[in-house]
Amino acid sequence: PDAIVIEHPRYAGGHLGATRVDEIDDPRFDFARVLDETFTALKRLGMESERIPLIPAGGINTHEKVRALLSLGAAAVQIGTPFAVTEEGDAHPTYKRVLAEAAPEDIVTFMSVAGLPARAVRTPFVANYLRREQTLQAHAKVRRHCTLWWDCLVQCGLRDGSGRAGQFCIDMHLAAALKGDVKTGLFFRGAESLPFGSAIRPVRELLHYLLHGTPRPEGA
């Protein structure tokens, strides 16, 4: 592979690399452990680990975390939510505000229609869905076709009647978020606080903070 991204389901946003919501805090996902195990596996396979960058992702929101991961052998880090809310980001302004202004209690984890845990902001749609989730899953049934005829997923809990997966049209609600529709949108977001809180700042300031640990001087 050109690189391997190691995403921690306890911190990342969107779909998570675990089979159930109650697995996301499992110690087996901790970066130090996974990095060490991956280096060992590459060595056993006769592959040069130096030529395959390992890139941790999820919850990396400070200079100290970047340095700590690099010291463990990571070649780089992958950062999502902090860049999504920068001034230069092409997301809808409302999309940025929803992510930036979300309080810790507003960020929830639940089963997606894709059959994986997912993390998003508790918008009115998500709050309403979670109140009905168990009932909807208990009455899940196989449908003859996708509700919107799009079949955007090979495996869809709503279409396939999977009682362990989500029971909503993910494409429709992601599209609503893209348009800045807070009422019906599904806004994926990481679990951790943002480097500048609820402020929308330029990319250059975010990079300066992540690389140096201090806010970028005004006018620099």
PDB file of C-alpha atoms in Angstrom, residues 1-205:
ATOM      1  CA  PRO A   1       0.000   0.000   0.000  1.00  0.00           C
ATOM      2  CA  ASP A   2       1.013   3.613  -0.520  1.00  0.00           C
ATOM      3  CA  ALA A   3       0.069   4.374   3.095  1.00  0.00           C
ATOM      4  CA  ILE A   4      -2.066   3.062   5.960  1.00  0.00           C
ATOM      5  CA  VAL A   5      -4.506   5.337   7.795  1.00  0.00           C
ATOM      6  CA  ILE A   6      -5.149   4.252  11.395  1.00  0.00           C
ATOM      7  CA  GLU A   7      -8.429   5.795  12.513  1.00  0.00           C
ATOM      8  CA  HIS A   8      -9.455   5.693  16.179  1.00  0.00           C
ATOM      9  CA  PRO A   9     -13.219   5.106  16.495  1.00  0.00           C
ATOM     10  CA  ARG A  10     -13.344   6.762  19.916  1.00  0.00           C
ATOM     11  CA  TYR A  11     -12.517  10.145  18.393  1.00  0.00           C
ATOM     12  CA  ALA A  12     -13.153  10.196  14.631  1.00  0.00           C
ATOM     13  CA  GLY A  13     -16.222  11.567  12.887  1.00  0.00           C
ATOM     14  CA  GLY A  14     -18.482   9.909  10.339  1.00  0.00           C
ATOM     15  CA  HIS A  15     -18.373   6.144   9.901  1.00  0.00           C
ATOM     16  CA  LEU A  16     -16.134   4.380  12.388  1.00  0.00           C
ATOM     17  CA  GLY A  17     -13.963   1.279  12.134  1.00  0.00           C
ATOM     18  CA  ALA A  18     -15.786  -0.831  14.708  1.00  0.00           C
ATOM     19  CA  THR A  19     -18.619  -3.324  14.398  1.00  0.00           C
ATOM     20  CA  ARG A  20     -20.715  -2.021  17.309  1.00  0.00           C
ATOM     21  CA  VAL A  21     -21.095   1.244  19.210  1.00  0.00           C
ATOM     22  CA  ASP A  22     -20.008  -0.415  22.467  1.00  0.00           C
ATOM     23  CA  GLU A  23     -16.653  -1.321  20.896  1.00  0.00           C
ATOM     24  CA  ILE A  24     -15.373   2.162  20.158  1.00  0.00           C
ATOM     25  CA  ASP A  25     -13.614   2.558  23.532  1.00  0.00           C
ATOM     26  CA  ASP A  26     -11.802  -0.772  23.300  1.00  0.00           C
ATOM     27  CA  PRO A  27      -8.065  -0.378  24.163  1.00  0.00           C
ATOM     28  CA  ARG A  28      -7.149  -2.380  21.067  1.00  0.00           C
ATOM     29  CA  PHE A  29      -7.803   0.757  19.024  1.00  0.00           C
ATOM     30  CA  ASP A  30      -5.335   2.961  20.944  1.00  0.00           C
ATOM     31  CA  PHE A  31      -2.812   4.595  18.615  1.00  0.00           C
ATOM     32  CA  ALA A  32       0.328   3.453  20.458  1.00  0.00           C
ATOM     33  CA  ARG A  33      -0.821  -0.155  20.406  1.00  0.00           C
ATOM     34  CA  VAL A  34      -1.973  -0.186  16.788  1.00  0.00           C
ATOM     35  CA  LEU A  35       1.162   1.560  15.528  1.00  0.00           C
ATOM     36  CA  ASP A  36       3.371  -0.954  17.332  1.00  0.00           C
ATOM     37  CA  GLU A  37       1.328  -3.932  16.106  1.00  0.00           C
ATOM     38  CA  THR A  38       1.346  -2.622  12.542  1.00  0.00           C
ATOM     39  CA  PHE A  39       5.115  -2.117  12.529  1.00  0.00           C
ATOM     40  CA  THR A  40       5.489  -5.689  13.819  1.00  0.00           C
ATOM     41  CA  ALA A  41       3.131  -7.064  11.173  1.00  0.00           C
ATOM     42  CA  LEU A  42       4.957  -5.262   8.368  1.00  0.00           C
ATOM     43  CA  LYS A  43       8.267  -6.643   9.600  1.00  0.00           C
ATOM     44  CA  ARG A  44       6.903 -10.198   9.684  1.00  0.00           C
ATOM     45  CA  LEU A  45       5.674  -9.771   6.131  1.00  0.00           C
ATOM     46  CA  GLY A  46       9.126  -8.685   5.038  1.00  0.00           C
ATOM     47  CA  MET A  47       7.925  -5.199   4.174  1.00  0.00           C
ATOM     48  CA  GLU A  48       9.947  -2.074   4.888  1.00  0.00           C
ATOM     49  CA  SER A  49       7.880  -0.020   7.309  1.00  0.00           C
ATOM     50  CA  GLU A  50       9.809   3.127   6.388  1.00  0.00           C
ATOM     51  CA  ARG A  51       8.346   2.929   2.880  1.00  0.00           C
ATOM     52  CA  ILE A  52       4.740   2.579   4.052  1.00  0.00           C
ATOM     53  CA  PRO A  53       3.633   5.687   5.972  1.00  0.00           C
ATOM     54  CA  LEU A  54       1.363   5.054   8.959  1.00  0.00           C
ATOM     55  CA  ILE A  55      -1.079   7.925   9.433  1.00  0.00           C
ATOM     56  CA  PRO A  56      -3.169   8.134  12.636  1.00  0.00           C
ATOM     57  CA  ALA A  57      -6.544   9.874  12.387  1.00  0.00           C
ATOM     58  CA  GLY A  58      -9.209  10.890  14.873  1.00  0.00           C
ATOM     59  CA  GLY A  59      -9.188  13.423  17.693  1.00  0.00           C
ATOM     60  CA  ILE A  60      -5.903  15.081  16.732  1.00  0.00           C
ATOM     61  CA  ASN A  61      -6.549  18.674  17.742  1.00  0.00           C
ATOM     62  CA  THR A  62      -3.346  19.947  19.389  1.00  0.00           C
ATOM     63  CA  HIS A  63       0.339  20.397  18.654  1.00  0.00           C
ATOM     64  CA  GLU A  64       1.147  18.061  21.543  1.00  0.00           C
ATOM     65  CA  LYS A  65      -0.903  15.232  20.051  1.00  0.00           C
ATOM     66  CA  VAL A  66       0.801  15.663  16.685  1.00  0.00           C
ATOM     67  CA  ARG A  67       4.242  15.490  18.303  1.00  0.00           C
ATOM     68  CA  ALA A  68       3.295  12.494  20.444  1.00  0.00           C
ATOM     69  CA  LEU A  69       2.113  10.493  17.446  1.00  0.00           C
ATOM     70  CA  LEU A  70       5.169  11.368  15.376  1.00  0.00           C
ATOM     71  CA  SER A  71       7.356  10.238  18.281  1.00  0.00           C
ATOM     72  CA  LEU A  72       5.603   6.855  18.165  1.00  0.00           C
ATOM     73  CA  GLY A  73       6.647   6.404  14.551  1.00  0.00           C
ATOM     74  CA  ALA A  74       3.728   7.904  12.657  1.00  0.00           C
ATOM     75  CA  ALA A  75       4.772   9.462   9.360  1.00  0.00           C
ATOM     76  CA  ALA A  76       1.974  12.035   9.396  1.00  0.00           C
ATOM     77  CA  VAL A  77      -1.472  12.645  10.853  1.00  0.00           C
ATOM     78  CA  GLN A  78      -4.888  12.964   9.236  1.00  0.00           C
ATOM     79  CA  ILE A  79      -7.132  15.745  10.539  1.00  0.00           C
ATOM     80  CA  GLY A  80     -10.739  16.228   9.477  1.00  0.00           C
ATOM     81  CA  THR A  81     -13.150  18.373  11.489  1.00  0.00           C
ATOM     82  CA  PRO A  82     -10.700  21.198  12.355  1.00  0.00           C
ATOM     83  CA  PHE A  83     -10.026  21.783   8.640  1.00  0.00           C
ATOM     84  CA  ALA A  84     -13.689  21.393   7.676  1.00  0.00           C
ATOM     85  CA  VAL A  85     -14.546  24.511   9.682  1.00  0.00           C
ATOM     86  CA  THR A  86     -11.757  26.767   8.383  1.00  0.00           C
ATOM     87  CA  GLU A  87     -12.524  29.940   6.429  1.00  0.00           C
ATOM     88  CA  GLU A  88     -11.238  28.393   3.202  1.00  0.00           C
ATOM     89  CA  GLY A  89     -13.271  25.205   3.577  1.00  0.00           C
ATOM     90  CA  ASP A  90     -15.895  24.909   0.843  1.00  0.00           C
ATOM     91  CA  ALA A  91     -18.644  23.635   3.168  1.00  0.00           C
ATOM     92  CA  HIS A  92     -21.833  25.660   3.592  1.00  0.00           C
ATOM     93  CA  PRO A  93     -21.371  28.388   6.248  1.00  0.00           C
ATOM     94  CA  THR A  94     -24.147  26.830   8.316  1.00  0.00           C
ATOM     95  CA  TYR A  95     -22.442  23.441   8.069  1.00  0.00           C
ATOM     96  CA  LYS A  96     -19.319  24.953   9.603  1.00  0.00           C
ATOM     97  CA  ARG A  97     -21.292  26.613  12.376  1.00  0.00           C
ATOM     98  CA  VAL A  98     -23.080  23.378  13.294  1.00  0.00           C
ATOM     99  CA  LEU A  99     -19.757  21.575  13.675  1.00  0.00           C
ATOM    100  CA  ALA A 100     -17.965  24.439  15.407  1.00  0.00           C
ATOM    101  CA  GLU A 101     -20.715  25.256  17.895  1.00  0.00           C
ATOM    102  CA  ALA A 102     -21.551  21.684  18.907  1.00  0.00           C
ATOM    103  CA  ALA A 103     -21.129  21.101  22.652  1.00  0.00           C
ATOM    104  CA  PRO A 104     -19.769  17.745  23.879  1.00  0.00           C
ATOM    105  CA  GLU A 105     -23.283  16.568  24.747  1.00  0.00           C
ATOM    106  CA  ASP A 106     -24.409  17.409  21.198  1.00  0.00           C
ATOM    107  CA  ILE A 107     -22.068  14.828  19.645  1.00  0.00           C
ATOM    108  CA  VAL A 108     -23.596  11.358  19.472  1.00  0.00           C
ATOM    109  CA  THR A 109     -22.629   7.911  18.218  1.00  0.00           C
ATOM    110  CA  PHE A 110     -25.161   5.505  16.708  1.00  0.00           C
ATOM    111  CA  MET A 111     -25.478   2.751  14.110  1.00  0.00           C
ATOM    112  CA  SER A 112     -25.557   3.982  10.508  1.00  0.00           C
ATOM    113  CA  VAL A 113     -27.470   2.386   7.665  1.00  0.00           C
ATOM    114  CA  ALA A 114     -24.068   1.237   6.406  1.00  0.00           C
ATOM    115  CA  GLY A 115     -23.916  -1.191   9.336  1.00  0.00           C
ATOM    116  CA  LEU A 116     -21.138   0.717  11.094  1.00  0.00           C
ATOM    117  CA  PRO A 117     -21.158   3.036  14.094  1.00  0.00           C
ATOM    118  CA  ALA A 118     -21.201   6.699  13.077  1.00  0.00           C
ATOM    119  CA  ARG A 119     -20.597   9.955  14.926  1.00  0.00           C
ATOM    120  CA  ALA A 120     -22.502  13.158  14.188  1.00  0.00           C
ATOM    121  CA  VAL A 121     -24.029  16.268  15.722  1.00  0.00           C
ATOM    122  CA  ARG A 122     -27.419  15.860  17.407  1.00  0.00           C
ATOM    123  CA  THR A 123     -29.498  17.894  14.958  1.00  0.00           C
ATOM    124  CA  PRO A 124     -33.325  17.811  15.157  1.00  0.00           C
ATOM    125  CA  PHE A 125     -33.323  14.914  12.669  1.00  0.00           C
ATOM    126  CA  VAL A 126     -30.763  12.905  14.645  1.00  0.00           C
ATOM    127  CA  ALA A 127     -32.497  13.590  17.969  1.00  0.00           C
ATOM    128  CA  ASN A 128     -35.847  12.497  16.559  1.00  0.00           C
ATOM    129  CA  TYR A 129     -34.334   9.420  14.939  1.00  0.00           C
ATOM    130  CA  LEU A 130     -32.546   8.306  18.111  1.00  0.00           C
ATOM    131  CA  ARG A 131     -35.803   8.527  20.071  1.00  0.00           C
ATOM    132  CA  ARG A 132     -37.349   6.068  17.596  1.00  0.00           C
ATOM    133  CA  GLU A 133     -34.262   4.016  16.749  1.00  0.00           C
ATOM    134  CA  GLN A 134     -35.088   0.855  18.691  1.00  0.00           C
ATOM    135  CA  THR A 135     -38.665   0.782  17.429  1.00  0.00           C
ATOM    136  CA  LEU A 136     -37.582   1.296  13.829  1.00  0.00           C
ATOM    137  CA  GLN A 137     -34.926  -1.408  14.083  1.00  0.00           C
ATOM    138  CA  ALA A 138     -37.384  -3.838  15.677  1.00  0.00           C
ATOM    139  CA  HIS A 139     -39.747  -3.369  12.733  1.00  0.00           C
ATOM    140  CA  ALA A 140     -37.113  -3.326   9.989  1.00  0.00           C
ATOM    141  CA  LYS A 141     -38.179  -5.191   6.869  1.00  0.00           C
ATOM    142  CA  VAL A 142     -36.672  -5.918   3.484  1.00  0.00           C
ATOM    143  CA  ARG A 143     -37.768  -3.434   0.840  1.00  0.00           C
ATOM    144  CA  ARG A 144     -38.047  -4.307  -2.822  1.00  0.00           C
ATOM    145  CA  HIS A 145     -35.887  -1.343  -3.763  1.00  0.00           C
ATOM    146  CA  CYS A 146     -34.134   1.735  -2.381  1.00  0.00           C
ATOM    147  CA  THR A 147     -36.634   4.310  -1.129  1.00  0.00           C
ATOM    148  CA  LEU A 148     -35.140   6.884  -3.518  1.00  0.00           C
ATOM    149  CA  TRP A 149     -34.119   4.383  -6.234  1.00  0.00           C
ATOM    150  CA  TRP A 150     -30.476   5.430  -5.872  1.00  0.00           C
ATOM    151  CA  ASP A 151     -28.904   2.371  -4.210  1.00  0.00           C
ATOM    152  CA  CYS A 152     -25.983   4.474  -2.991  1.00  0.00           C
ATOM    153  CA  LEU A 153     -24.819   1.653  -0.672  1.00  0.00           C
ATOM    154  CA  VAL A 154     -24.080  -1.977  -1.434  1.00  0.00           C
ATOM    155  CA  GLN A 155     -25.332  -2.773   2.072  1.00  0.00           C
ATOM    156  CA  CYS A 156     -28.122  -0.523   3.356  1.00  0.00           C
ATOM    157  CA  GLY A 157     -29.870  -1.270   6.635  1.00  0.00           C
ATOM    158  CA  LEU A 158     -33.027   0.556   5.541  1.00  0.00           C
ATOM    159  CA  ARG A 159     -33.356  -1.179   2.171  1.00  0.00           C
ATOM    160  CA  ASP A 160     -32.125  -4.590   3.342  1.00  0.00           C
ATOM    161  CA  GLY A 161     -34.185  -4.694   6.534  1.00  0.00           C
ATOM    162  CA  SER A 162     -31.219  -5.115   8.870  1.00  0.00           C
ATOM    163  CA  GLY A 163     -32.388  -4.673  12.451  1.00  0.00           C
ATOM    164  CA  ARG A 164     -28.875  -3.980  13.724  1.00  0.00           C
ATOM    165  CA  ALA A 165     -28.222  -1.120  11.289  1.00  0.00           C
ATOM    166  CA  GLY A 166     -29.639   2.368  10.953  1.00  0.00           C
ATOM    167  CA  GLN A 167     -33.115   2.911   9.536  1.00  0.00           C
ATOM    168  CA  PHE A 168     -32.919   6.180   7.616  1.00  0.00           C
ATOM    169  CA  CYS A 169     -31.884   7.352   4.144  1.00  0.00           C
ATOM    170  CA  ILE A 170     -28.303   8.468   4.639  1.00  0.00           C
ATOM    171  CA  ASP A 171     -27.939  10.029   1.197  1.00  0.00           C
ATOM    172  CA  MET A 172     -30.937  12.306   1.690  1.00  0.00           C
ATOM    173  CA  HIS A 173     -29.797  13.543   5.102  1.00  0.00           C
ATOM    174  CA  LEU A 174     -26.167  14.040   4.068  1.00  0.00           C
ATOM    175  CA  ALA A 175     -27.402  16.065   1.093  1.00  0.00           C
ATOM    176  CA  ALA A 176     -29.466  18.209   3.456  1.00  0.00           C
ATOM    177  CA  ALA A 177     -26.377  18.891   5.575  1.00  0.00           C
ATOM    178  CA  LEU A 178     -24.448  19.841   2.440  1.00  0.00           C
ATOM    179  CA  LYS A 179     -27.079  22.521   1.800  1.00  0.00           C
ATOM    180  CA  GLY A 180     -26.881  23.786   5.382  1.00  0.00           C
ATOM    181  CA  ASP A 181     -30.281  22.379   6.366  1.00  0.00           C
ATOM    182  CA  VAL A 182     -29.935  22.037  10.150  1.00  0.00           C
ATOM    183  CA  LYS A 183     -33.402  20.571  10.696  1.00  0.00           C
ATOM    184  CA  THR A 184     -33.005  17.496   8.490  1.00  0.00           C
ATOM    185  CA  GLY A 185     -29.250  17.303   7.913  1.00  0.00           C
ATOM    186  CA  LEU A 186     -26.810  14.635   9.095  1.00  0.00           C
ATOM    187  CA  PHE A 187     -23.645  16.485  10.123  1.00  0.00           C
ATOM    188  CA  PHE A 188     -20.741  14.109  10.720  1.00  0.00           C
ATOM    189  CA  ARG A 189     -18.204  15.414  13.254  1.00  0.00           C
ATOM    190  CA  GLY A 190     -15.292  14.184  15.356  1.00  0.00           C
ATOM    191  CA  ALA A 191     -15.686  13.815  19.123  1.00  0.00           C
ATOM    192  CA  GLU A 192     -12.984  16.187  20.343  1.00  0.00           C
ATOM    193  CA  SER A 193     -13.035  19.949  20.892  1.00  0.00           C
ATOM    194  CA  LEU A 194     -11.736  22.167  18.093  1.00  0.00           C
ATOM    195  CA  PRO A 195      -8.396  24.028  18.326  1.00  0.00           C
ATOM    196  CA  PHE A 196     -10.094  27.447  18.218  1.00  0.00           C
ATOM    197  CA  GLY A 197     -13.345  26.530  19.920  1.00  0.00           C
ATOM    198  CA  SER A 198     -16.319  27.821  17.957  1.00  0.00           C
ATOM    199  CA  ALA A 199     -14.242  30.342  15.970  1.00  0.00           C
ATOM    200  CA  ILE A 200     -13.914  29.960  12.193  1.00  0.00           C
ATOM    201  CA  ARG A 201     -10.259  30.698  11.434  1.00  0.00           C
ATOM    202  CA  PRO A 202      -7.999  30.572   8.333  1.00  0.00           C
ATOM    203  CA  VAL A 203      -6.128  27.407   7.401  1.00  0.00           C
ATOM    204  CA  ARG A 204      -2.784  29.141   7.926  1.00  0.00           C
ATOM    205  CA  GLU A 205      -3.644  29.800  11.574  1.00  0.00           C
TER     206      GLU A 205
END
